[in-house]
JSON list of C-alpha atoms in Angstrom, two decimals:
[
{"chain": "A", "resi": 204, "resn": "MET", "atom": "CA", "xyz": [95.59, -3.78, 32.64]},
{"chain": "A", "resi": 205, "resn": "ALA", "atom": "CA", "xyz": [96.90, -4.18, 29.69]},
{"chain": "A", "resi": 206, "resn": "ASP", "atom": "CA", "xyz": [94.15, -4.91, 26.52]},
{"chain": "A", "resi": 207, "resn": "ILE", "atom": "CA", "xyz": [95.15, -7.62, 25.41]},
{"chain": "A", "resi": 208, "resn": "ASN", "atom": "CA", "xyz": [93.47, -9.33, 21.84]},
{"chain": "A", "resi": 209, "resn": "LEU", "atom": "CA", "xyz": [93.82, -12.76, 21.01]},
{"chain": "A", "resi": 210, "resn": "ILE", "atom": "CA", "xyz": [91.99, -12.45, 17.86]},
{"chain": "A", "resi": 211, "resn": "PRO", "atom": "CA", "xyz": [94.25, -11.52, 15.39]},
{"chain": "A", "resi": 212, "resn": "GLN", "atom": "CA", "xyz": [93.88, -8.63, 13.22]},
{"chain": "A", "resi": 213, "resn": "THR", "atom": "CA", "xyz": [92.83, -9.88, 9.76]},
{"chain": "A", "resi": 214, "resn": "SER", "atom": "CA", "xyz": [89.80, -11.54, 11.42]},
{"chain": "A", "resi": 215, "resn": "LYS", "atom": "CA", "xyz": [89.02, -8.48, 12.72]},
{"chain": "A", "resi": 216, "resn": "VAL", "atom": "CA", "xyz": [86.01, -6.52, 10.98]},
{"chain": "A", "resi": 217, "resn": "SER", "atom": "CA", "xyz": [86.68, -2.91, 9.66]},
{"chain": "A", "resi": 218, "resn": "GLN", "atom": "CA", "xyz": [85.07, -0.05, 10.99]},
{"chain": "A", "resi": 219, "resn": "GLU", "atom": "CA", "xyz": [83.63, 0.37, 7.21]},
{"chain": "A", "resi": 220, "resn": "VAL", "atom": "CA", "xyz": [81.50, -2.89, 7.82]},
{"chain": "A", "resi": 221, "resn": "THR", "atom": "CA", "xyz": [80.49, -2.35, 10.99]},
{"chain": "A", "resi": 222, "resn": "LYS", "atom": "CA", "xyz": [79.17, 1.22, 9.83]},
{"chain": "A", "resi": 223, "resn": "LYS", "atom": "CA", "xyz": [77.17, -1.03, 7.26]},
{"chain": "A", "resi": 224, "resn": "THR", "atom": "CA", "xyz": [76.10, -3.05, 8.92]},
{"chain": "A", "resi": 225, "resn": "ASN", "atom": "CA", "xyz": [74.86, -0.92, 11.64]},
{"chain": "A", "resi": 226, "resn": "THR", "atom": "CA", "xyz": [73.09, 0.55, 8.51]},
{"chain": "A", "resi": 227, "resn": "LEU", "atom": "CA", "xyz": [71.23, -2.19, 6.85]},
{"chain": "A", "resi": 228, "resn": "GLY", "atom": "CA", "xyz": [70.32, -3.26, 10.86]},
{"chain": "A", "resi": 229, "resn": "SER", "atom": "CA", "xyz": [68.27, 0.51, 10.89]},
{"chain": "A", "resi": 230, "resn": "VAL", "atom": "CA", "xyz": [66.94, 0.17, 7.21]},
{"chain": "A", "resi": 231, "resn": "LEU", "atom": "CA", "xyz": [65.62, -3.65, 8.21]},
{"chain": "A", "resi": 232, "resn": "LYS", "atom": "CA", "xyz": [64.21, -2.27, 11.53]},
{"chain": "A", "resi": 233, "resn": "LEU", "atom": "CA", "xyz": [62.51, 0.34, 9.20]},
{"chain": "A", "resi": 234, "resn": "PHE", "atom": "CA", "xyz": [61.26, -1.77, 6.49]},
{"chain": "A", "resi": 235, "resn": "ILE", "atom": "CA", "xyz": [59.61, -4.34, 9.81]},
{"chain": "A", "resi": 236, "resn": "VAL", "atom": "CA", "xyz": [57.76, -0.96, 11.05]},
{"chain": "A", "resi": 237, "resn": "LEU", "atom": "CA", "xyz": [56.86, -0.59, 7.85]},
{"chain": "A", "resi": 238, "resn": "LEU", "atom": "CA", "xyz": [55.53, -3.92, 6.78]},
{"chain": "A", "resi": 239, "resn": "PHE", "atom": "CA", "xyz": [53.42, -4.18, 10.48]},
{"chain": "A", "resi": 240, "resn": "VAL", "atom": "CA", "xyz": [51.99, -0.51, 9.36]},
{"chain": "A", "resi": 241, "resn": "SER", "atom": "CA", "xyz": [51.10, -2.06, 5.92]},
{"chain": "A", "resi": 242, "resn": "LEU", "atom": "CA", "xyz": [49.97, -4.85, 7.31]},
{"chain": "A", "resi": 243, "resn": "PHE", "atom": "CA", "xyz": [47.92, -3.38, 9.62]},
{"chain": "A", "resi": 244, "resn": "THR", "atom": "CA", "xyz": [46.50, -0.45, 7.46]},
{"chain": "A", "resi": 245, "resn": "SER", "atom": "CA", "xyz": [46.19, -3.43, 5.28]},
{"chain": "A", "resi": 246, "resn": "ALA", "atom": "CA", "xyz": [43.34, -5.29, 7.63]},
{"chain": "A", "resi": 247, "resn": "THR", "atom": "CA", "xyz": [41.39, -2.16, 8.39]},
{"chain": "A", "resi": 248, "resn": "VAL", "atom": "CA", "xyz": [40.46, -1.64, 5.34]},
{"chain": "A", "resi": 249, "resn": "TRP", "atom": "CA", "xyz": [39.85, -5.09, 4.51]},
{"chain": "A", "resi": 250, "resn": "GLY", "atom": "CA", "xyz": [37.65, -4.99, 7.28]},
{"chain": "A", "resi": 251, "resn": "ILE", "atom": "CA", "xyz": [36.05, -2.06, 6.75]},
{"chain": "A", "resi": 252, "resn": "ILE", "atom": "CA", "xyz": [35.17, -3.40, 3.07]},
{"chain": "A", "resi": 253, "resn": "TYR", "atom": "CA", "xyz": [33.99, -6.95, 4.57]},
{"chain": "A", "resi": 254, "resn": "TYR", "atom": "CA", "xyz": [31.63, -4.42, 6.78]},
{"chain": "A", "resi": 255, "resn": "ARG", "atom": "CA", "xyz": [30.59, -2.33, 3.62]},
{"chain": "A", "resi": 256, "resn": "LEU", "atom": "CA", "xyz": [29.83, -5.75, 1.72]},
{"chain": "A", "resi": 257, "resn": "ASN", "atom": "CA", "xyz": [27.84, -6.79, 4.01]},
{"chain": "A", "resi": 258, "resn": "GLN", "atom": "CA", "xyz": [25.86, -3.90, 4.46]},
{"chain": "A", "resi": 259, "resn": "VAL", "atom": "CA", "xyz": [25.33, -4.04, 0.73]},
{"chain": "A", "resi": 260, "resn": "LYS", "atom": "CA", "xyz": [24.54, -7.44, 0.61]},
{"chain": "A", "resi": 261, "resn": "LYS", "atom": "CA", "xyz": [22.11, -7.00, 3.42]},
{"chain": "A", "resi": 262, "resn": "GLU", "atom": "CA", "xyz": [20.44, -4.06, 1.18]},
{"chain": "A", "resi": 263, "resn": "HIS", "atom": "CA", "xyz": [20.39, -5.91, -1.68]},
{"chain": "A", "resi": 264, "resn": "GLU", "atom": "CA", "xyz": [18.50, -8.67, 0.18]},
{"chain": "A", "resi": 265, "resn": "LYS", "atom": "CA", "xyz": [15.96, -5.84, 1.03]},
{"chain": "A", "resi": 266, "resn": "LEU", "atom": "CA", "xyz": [15.18, -4.30, -2.09]},
{"chain": "A", "resi": 267, "resn": "LYS", "atom": "CA", "xyz": [14.52, -7.72, -3.26]},
{"chain": "A", "resi": 268, "resn": "THR", "atom": "CA", "xyz": [12.18, -8.76, -0.78]},
{"chain": "A", "resi": 269, "resn": "GLU", "atom": "CA", "xyz": [10.50, -4.85, -1.67]},
{"chain": "A", "resi": 270, "resn": "VAL", "atom": "CA", "xyz": [10.73, -5.72, -5.43]},
{"chain": "A", "resi": 271, "resn": "ALA", "atom": "CA", "xyz": [9.13, -9.60, -5.19]},
{"chain": "A", "resi": 272, "resn": "THR", "atom": "CA", "xyz": [6.45, -7.36, -3.40]},
{"chain": "A", "resi": 273, "resn": "LEU", "atom": "CA", "xyz": [5.77, -5.34, -5.41]},
{"chain": "A", "resi": 274, "resn": "LYS", "atom": "CA", "xyz": [5.88, -7.92, -8.42]},
{"chain": "A", "resi": 275, "resn": "LYS", "atom": "CA", "xyz": [3.04, -9.12, -7.13]},
{"chain": "A", "resi": 276, "resn": "SER", "atom": "CA", "xyz": [1.58, -5.32, -6.41]},
{"chain": "A", "resi": 277, "resn": "GLU", "atom": "CA", "xyz": [1.81, -4.85, -9.95]},
{"chain": "A", "resi": 278, "resn": "SER", "atom": "CA", "xyz": [0.55, -8.00, -11.33]},
{"chain": "A", "resi": 279, "resn": "ARG", "atom": "CA", "xyz": [-2.47, -7.58, -9.36]},
{"chain": "A", "resi": 280, "resn": "PHE", "atom": "CA", "xyz": [-2.65, -3.59, -10.62]},
{"chain": "A", "resi": 281, "resn": "VAL", "atom": "CA", "xyz": [-1.99, -5.57, -14.29]},
{"chain": "A", "resi": 282, "resn": "LEU", "atom": "CA", "xyz": [-5.03, -8.05, -13.47]},
{"chain": "A", "resi": 283, "resn": "LEU", "atom": "CA", "xyz": [-7.58, -5.14, -11.89]},
{"chain": "A", "resi": 284, "resn": "ARG", "atom": "CA", "xyz": [-6.80, -2.86, -15.42]},
{"chain": "A", "resi": 285, "resn": "ASP", "atom": "CA", "xyz": [-7.22, -5.93, -17.72]},
{"chain": "A", "resi": 286, "resn": "ARG", "atom": "CA", "xyz": [-10.40, -6.44, -16.05]},
{"chain": "A", "resi": 287, "resn": "LEU", "atom": "CA", "xyz": [-11.42, -3.45, -15.69]},
{"chain": "A", "resi": 288, "resn": "GLU", "atom": "CA", "xyz": [-10.72, -3.00, -19.26]},
{"chain": "A", "resi": 289, "resn": "LYS", "atom": "CA", "xyz": [-12.83, -5.98, -20.81]},
{"chain": "A", "resi": 290, "resn": "ILE", "atom": "CA", "xyz": [-15.52, -4.36, -18.51]},
{"chain": "A", "resi": 291, "resn": "SER", "atom": "CA", "xyz": [-15.59, -1.69, -20.22]},
{"chain": "A", "resi": 292, "resn": "LYS", "atom": "CA", "xyz": [-15.21, -3.15, -23.55]},
{"chain": "A", "resi": 293, "resn": "ILE", "atom": "CA", "xyz": [-18.40, -5.77, -22.76]},
{"chain": "A", "resi": 294, "resn": "GLN", "atom": "CA", "xyz": [-20.32, -2.32, -20.91]},
{"chain": "A", "resi": 295, "resn": "SER", "atom": "CA", "xyz": [-19.39, -0.35, -24.39]},
{"chain": "A", "resi": 296, "resn": "GLU", "atom": "CA", "xyz": [-20.20, -3.19, -26.78]},
{"chain": "A", "resi": 297, "resn": "TYR", "atom": "CA", "xyz": [-23.64, -4.84, -24.93]},
{"chain": "A", "resi": 298, "resn": "ASN", "atom": "CA", "xyz": [-25.60, -1.66, -22.72]},
{"chain": "A", "resi": 299, "resn": "ILE", "atom": "CA", "xyz": [-27.79, -3.74, -20.71]},
{"chain": "A", "resi": 300, "resn": "SER", "atom": "CA", "xyz": [-28.87, -1.41, -18.34]},
{"chain": "A", "resi": 301, "resn": "GLY", "atom": "CA", "xyz": [-32.08, -1.48, -19.51]},
{"chain": "A", "resi": 302, "resn": "GLU", "atom": "CA", "xyz": [-32.26, -5.12, -19.80]},
{"chain": "A", "resi": 303, "resn": "LEU", "atom": "CA", "xyz": [-31.71, -5.19, -15.79]},
{"chain": "A", "resi": 304, "resn": "GLU", "atom": "CA", "xyz": [-34.06, -2.87, -14.43]},
{"chain": "A", "resi": 305, "resn": "THR", "atom": "CA", "xyz": [-36.43, -5.57, -16.34]},
{"chain": "A", "resi": 306, "resn": "VAL", "atom": "CA", "xyz": [-34.95, -8.02, -14.33]},
{"chain": "A", "resi": 307, "resn": "LYS", "atom": "CA", "xyz": [-35.45, -6.28, -11.29]},
{"chain": "A", "resi": 308, "resn": "ASP", "atom": "CA", "xyz": [-38.98, -5.89, -12.30]},
{"chain": "A", "resi": 309, "resn": "LEU", "atom": "CA", "xyz": [-39.44, -8.79, -12.76]},
{"chain": "A", "resi": 310, "resn": "SER", "atom": "CA", "xyz": [-37.99, -10.14, -9.09]},
{"chain": "A", "resi": 311, "resn": "LEU", "atom": "CA", "xyz": [-40.50, -7.70, -8.16]},
{"chain": "A", "resi": 312, "resn": "ASN", "atom": "CA", "xyz": [-43.24, -9.18, -10.19]},
{"chain": "A", "resi": 313, "resn": "ILE", "atom": "CA", "xyz": [-42.84, -12.85, -9.67]},
{"chain": "A", "resi": 314, "resn": "THR", "atom": "CA", "xyz": [-44.24, -13.83, -5.55]},
{"chain": "A", "resi": 315, "resn": "SER", "atom": "CA", "xyz": [-43.23, -16.58, -3.48]},
{"chain": "A", "resi": 316, "resn": "PRO", "atom": "CA", "xyz": [-44.60, -19.42, -5.26]},
{"chain": "A", "resi": 317, "resn": "SER", "atom": "CA", "xyz": [-43.68, -18.53, -8.35]},
{"chain": "A", "resi": 318, "resn": "LEU", "atom": "CA", "xyz": [-39.40, -19.15, -9.22]},
{"chain": "A", "resi": 319, "resn": "ILE", "atom": "CA", "xyz": [-37.54, -18.00, -12.02]},
{"chain": "A", "resi": 320, "resn": "LYS", "atom": "CA", "xyz": [-35.59, -21.22, -12.96]},
{"chain": "A", "resi": 321, "resn": "SER", "atom": "CA", "xyz": [-33.60, -19.64, -16.10]},
{"chain": "A", "resi": 322, "resn": "LEU", "atom": "CA", "xyz": [-32.81, -15.98, -17.11]},
{"chain": "A", "resi": 323, "resn": "LYS", "atom": "CA", "xyz": [-31.09, -14.91, -20.50]},
{"chain": "A", "resi": 324, "resn": "ILE", "atom": "CA", "xyz": [-29.76, -10.68, -21.09]},
{"chain": "A", "resi": 325, "resn": "ASP", "atom": "CA", "xyz": [-29.22, -10.00, -24.34]},
{"chain": "A", "resi": 326, "resn": "PRO", "atom": "CA", "xyz": [-28.67, -5.79, -25.54]},
{"chain": "A", "resi": 327, "resn": "ASN", "atom": "CA", "xyz": [-32.39, -5.59, -26.45]},
{"chain": "A", "resi": 328, "resn": "MET", "atom": "CA", "xyz": [-34.92, -8.23, -25.29]},
{"chain": "A", "resi": 329, "resn": "VAL", "atom": "CA", "xyz": [-34.99, -10.76, -21.64]},
{"chain": "A", "resi": 330, "resn": "GLU", "atom": "CA", "xyz": [-35.39, -14.06, -21.49]},
{"chain": "A", "resi": 331, "resn": "VAL", "atom": "CA", "xyz": [-36.81, -15.78, -18.50]},
{"chain": "A", "resi": 332, "resn": "GLU", "atom": "CA", "xyz": [-38.20, -19.07, -17.78]},
{"chain": "A", "resi": 333, "resn": "VAL", "atom": "CA", "xyz": [-40.73, -19.04, -14.94]},
{"chain": "A", "resi": 334, "resn": "GLU", "atom": "CA", "xyz": [-41.82, -22.46, -12.95]},
{"chain": "A", "resi": 335, "resn": "THR", "atom": "CA", "xyz": [-45.31, -21.95, -10.99]},
{"chain": "A", "resi": 336, "resn": "ASP", "atom": "CA", "xyz": [-47.65, -23.56, -9.35]},
{"chain": "A", "resi": 337, "resn": "SER", "atom": "CA", "xyz": [-50.72, -21.67, -10.19]},
{"chain": "A", "resi": 338, "resn": "SER", "atom": "CA", "xyz": [-51.72, -20.57, -14.02]},
{"chain": "A", "resi": 339, "resn": "LEU", "atom": "CA", "xyz": [-53.56, -17.58, -11.85]},
{"chain": "A", "resi": 340, "resn": "ASN", "atom": "CA", "xyz": [-49.58, -16.68, -11.07]},
{"chain": "A", "resi": 341, "resn": "ILE", "atom": "CA", "xyz": [-48.99, -16.59, -15.02]},
{"chain": "A", "resi": 342, "resn": "THR", "atom": "CA", "xyz": [-51.58, -14.58, -14.97]},
{"chain": "A", "resi": 343, "resn": "LYS", "atom": "CA", "xyz": [-50.87, -12.32, -12.83]},
{"chain": "A", "resi": 344, "resn": "ILE", "atom": "CA", "xyz": [-47.37, -11.66, -13.92]},
{"chain": "A", "resi": 345, "resn": "PHE", "atom": "CA", "xyz": [-48.36, -11.03, -17.55]},
{"chain": "A", "resi": 346, "resn": "SER", "atom": "CA", "xyz": [-51.13, -8.49, -16.38]},
{"chain": "A", "resi": 347, "resn": "GLN", "atom": "CA", "xyz": [-48.23, -6.78, -14.46]},
{"chain": "A", "resi": 348, "resn": "LEU", "atom": "CA", "xyz": [-45.84, -6.60, -17.09]},
{"chain": "A", "resi": 349, "resn": "ILE", "atom": "CA", "xyz": [-48.06, -5.12, -19.97]},
{"chain": "A", "resi": 350, "resn": "GLY", "atom": "CA", "xyz": [-49.89, -3.05, -17.51]},
{"chain": "A", "resi": 351, "resn": "SER", "atom": "CA", "xyz": [-45.94, -1.33, -16.54]},
{"chain": "A", "resi": 352, "resn": "GLY", "atom": "CA", "xyz": [-46.62, -0.08, -20.11]},
{"chain": "A", "resi": 353, "resn": "LYS", "atom": "CA", "xyz": [-42.33, -0.14, -20.04]},
{"chain": "A", "resi": 354, "resn": "TYR", "atom": "CA", "xyz": [-41.87, -2.82, -22.74]},
{"chain": "A", "resi": 355, "resn": "ASN", "atom": "CA", "xyz": [-42.49, -2.90, -26.48]},
{"chain": "A", "resi": 356, "resn": "ARG", "atom": "CA", "xyz": [-43.37, -6.87, -26.58]},
{"chain": "A", "resi": 357, "resn": "VAL", "atom": "CA", "xyz": [-44.06, -9.55, -23.67]},
{"chain": "A", "resi": 358, "resn": "SER", "atom": "CA", "xyz": [-44.27, -12.85, -25.48]},
{"chain": "A", "resi": 359, "resn": "MET", "atom": "CA", "xyz": [-44.71, -16.33, -24.43]},
{"chain": "A", "resi": 360, "resn": "LEU", "atom": "CA", "xyz": [-42.18, -18.07, -26.37]},
{"chain": "A", "resi": 361, "resn": "SER", "atom": "CA", "xyz": [-43.01, -22.08, -24.34]},
{"chain": "A", "resi": 362, "resn": "PHE", "atom": "CA", "xyz": [-45.97, -22.99, -22.07]},
{"chain": "A", "resi": 363, "resn": "ASP", "atom": "CA", "xyz": [-45.30, -26.64, -20.37]},
{"chain": "A", "resi": 364, "resn": "TYR", "atom": "CA", "xyz": [-47.26, -28.50, -17.64]},
{"chain": "A", "resi": 365, "resn": "ASN", "atom": "CA", "xyz": [-46.67, -31.12, -15.93]},
{"chain": "A", "resi": 366, "resn": "PRO", "atom": "CA", "xyz": [-49.01, -32.67, -13.26]},
{"chain": "A", "resi": 367, "resn": "ALA", "atom": "CA", "xyz": [-46.55, -34.02, -10.78]},
{"chain": "A", "resi": 368, "resn": "THR", "atom": "CA", "xyz": [-44.52, -30.94, -10.93]},
{"chain": "A", "resi": 369, "resn": "SER", "atom": "CA", "xyz": [-45.66, -27.25, -12.20]},
{"chain": "A", "resi": 370, "resn": "TYR", "atom": "CA", "xyz": [-46.29, -24.87, -15.24]},
{"chain": "A", "resi": 371, "resn": "LEU", "atom": "CA", "xyz": [-43.30, -23.80, -16.39]},
{"chain": "A", "resi": 372, "resn": "VAL", "atom": "CA", "xyz": [-42.74, -20.82, -19.08]},
{"chain": "A", "resi": 373, "resn": "THR", "atom": "CA", "xyz": [-40.88, -19.35, -20.55]},
{"chain": "A", "resi": 374, "resn": "LEU", "atom": "CA", "xyz": [-41.20, -15.23, -21.59]},
{"chain": "A", "resi": 375, "resn": "GLN", "atom": "CA", "xyz": [-39.70, -12.79, -24.10]},
{"chain": "A", "resi": 376, "resn": "ILE", "atom": "CA", "xyz": [-39.96, -9.36, -23.15]},
{"chain": "A", "resi": 377, "resn": "ILE", "atom": "CA", "xyz": [-38.63, -6.84, -25.42]},
{"chain": "A", "resi": 378, "resn": "LYS", "atom": "CA", "xyz": [-38.17, -3.06, -24.30]}
]
């Protein structure tokens, strides 16, 4: 059969246009492939960045809790250091170890019916207020303190008697 072409020759697309259209189609396909590759790469990079960001956030929270814990510990250490400085300052200003020995002697010498009501400790002396139900106990306390030979002076600052309660004696002991 004969090849019959009903399309006019003027409307026919030239071979050059067909070639350019095929080339543009190939270029378009290449751009589409490159677009999908770049989208896939971008999505992958975004996923990796998102994952790393979450890891960094978790690490940041962990470090914040560690810092908070360390701040508490540090504040305890600062308070402890401050207390130790104050204690050593007081110890250097007032060496009362001898007076504490006097208090120890007093507590051993004062027996059950007698009671220490108040105690004042200064660097060179101890002042004690003793309540007892018998004047013999007062004599016993005096004789034990003076008889020990450890003290330069034992003075009675006050002596009160209330028949309803008991004797109340204030002693000053100087080493």
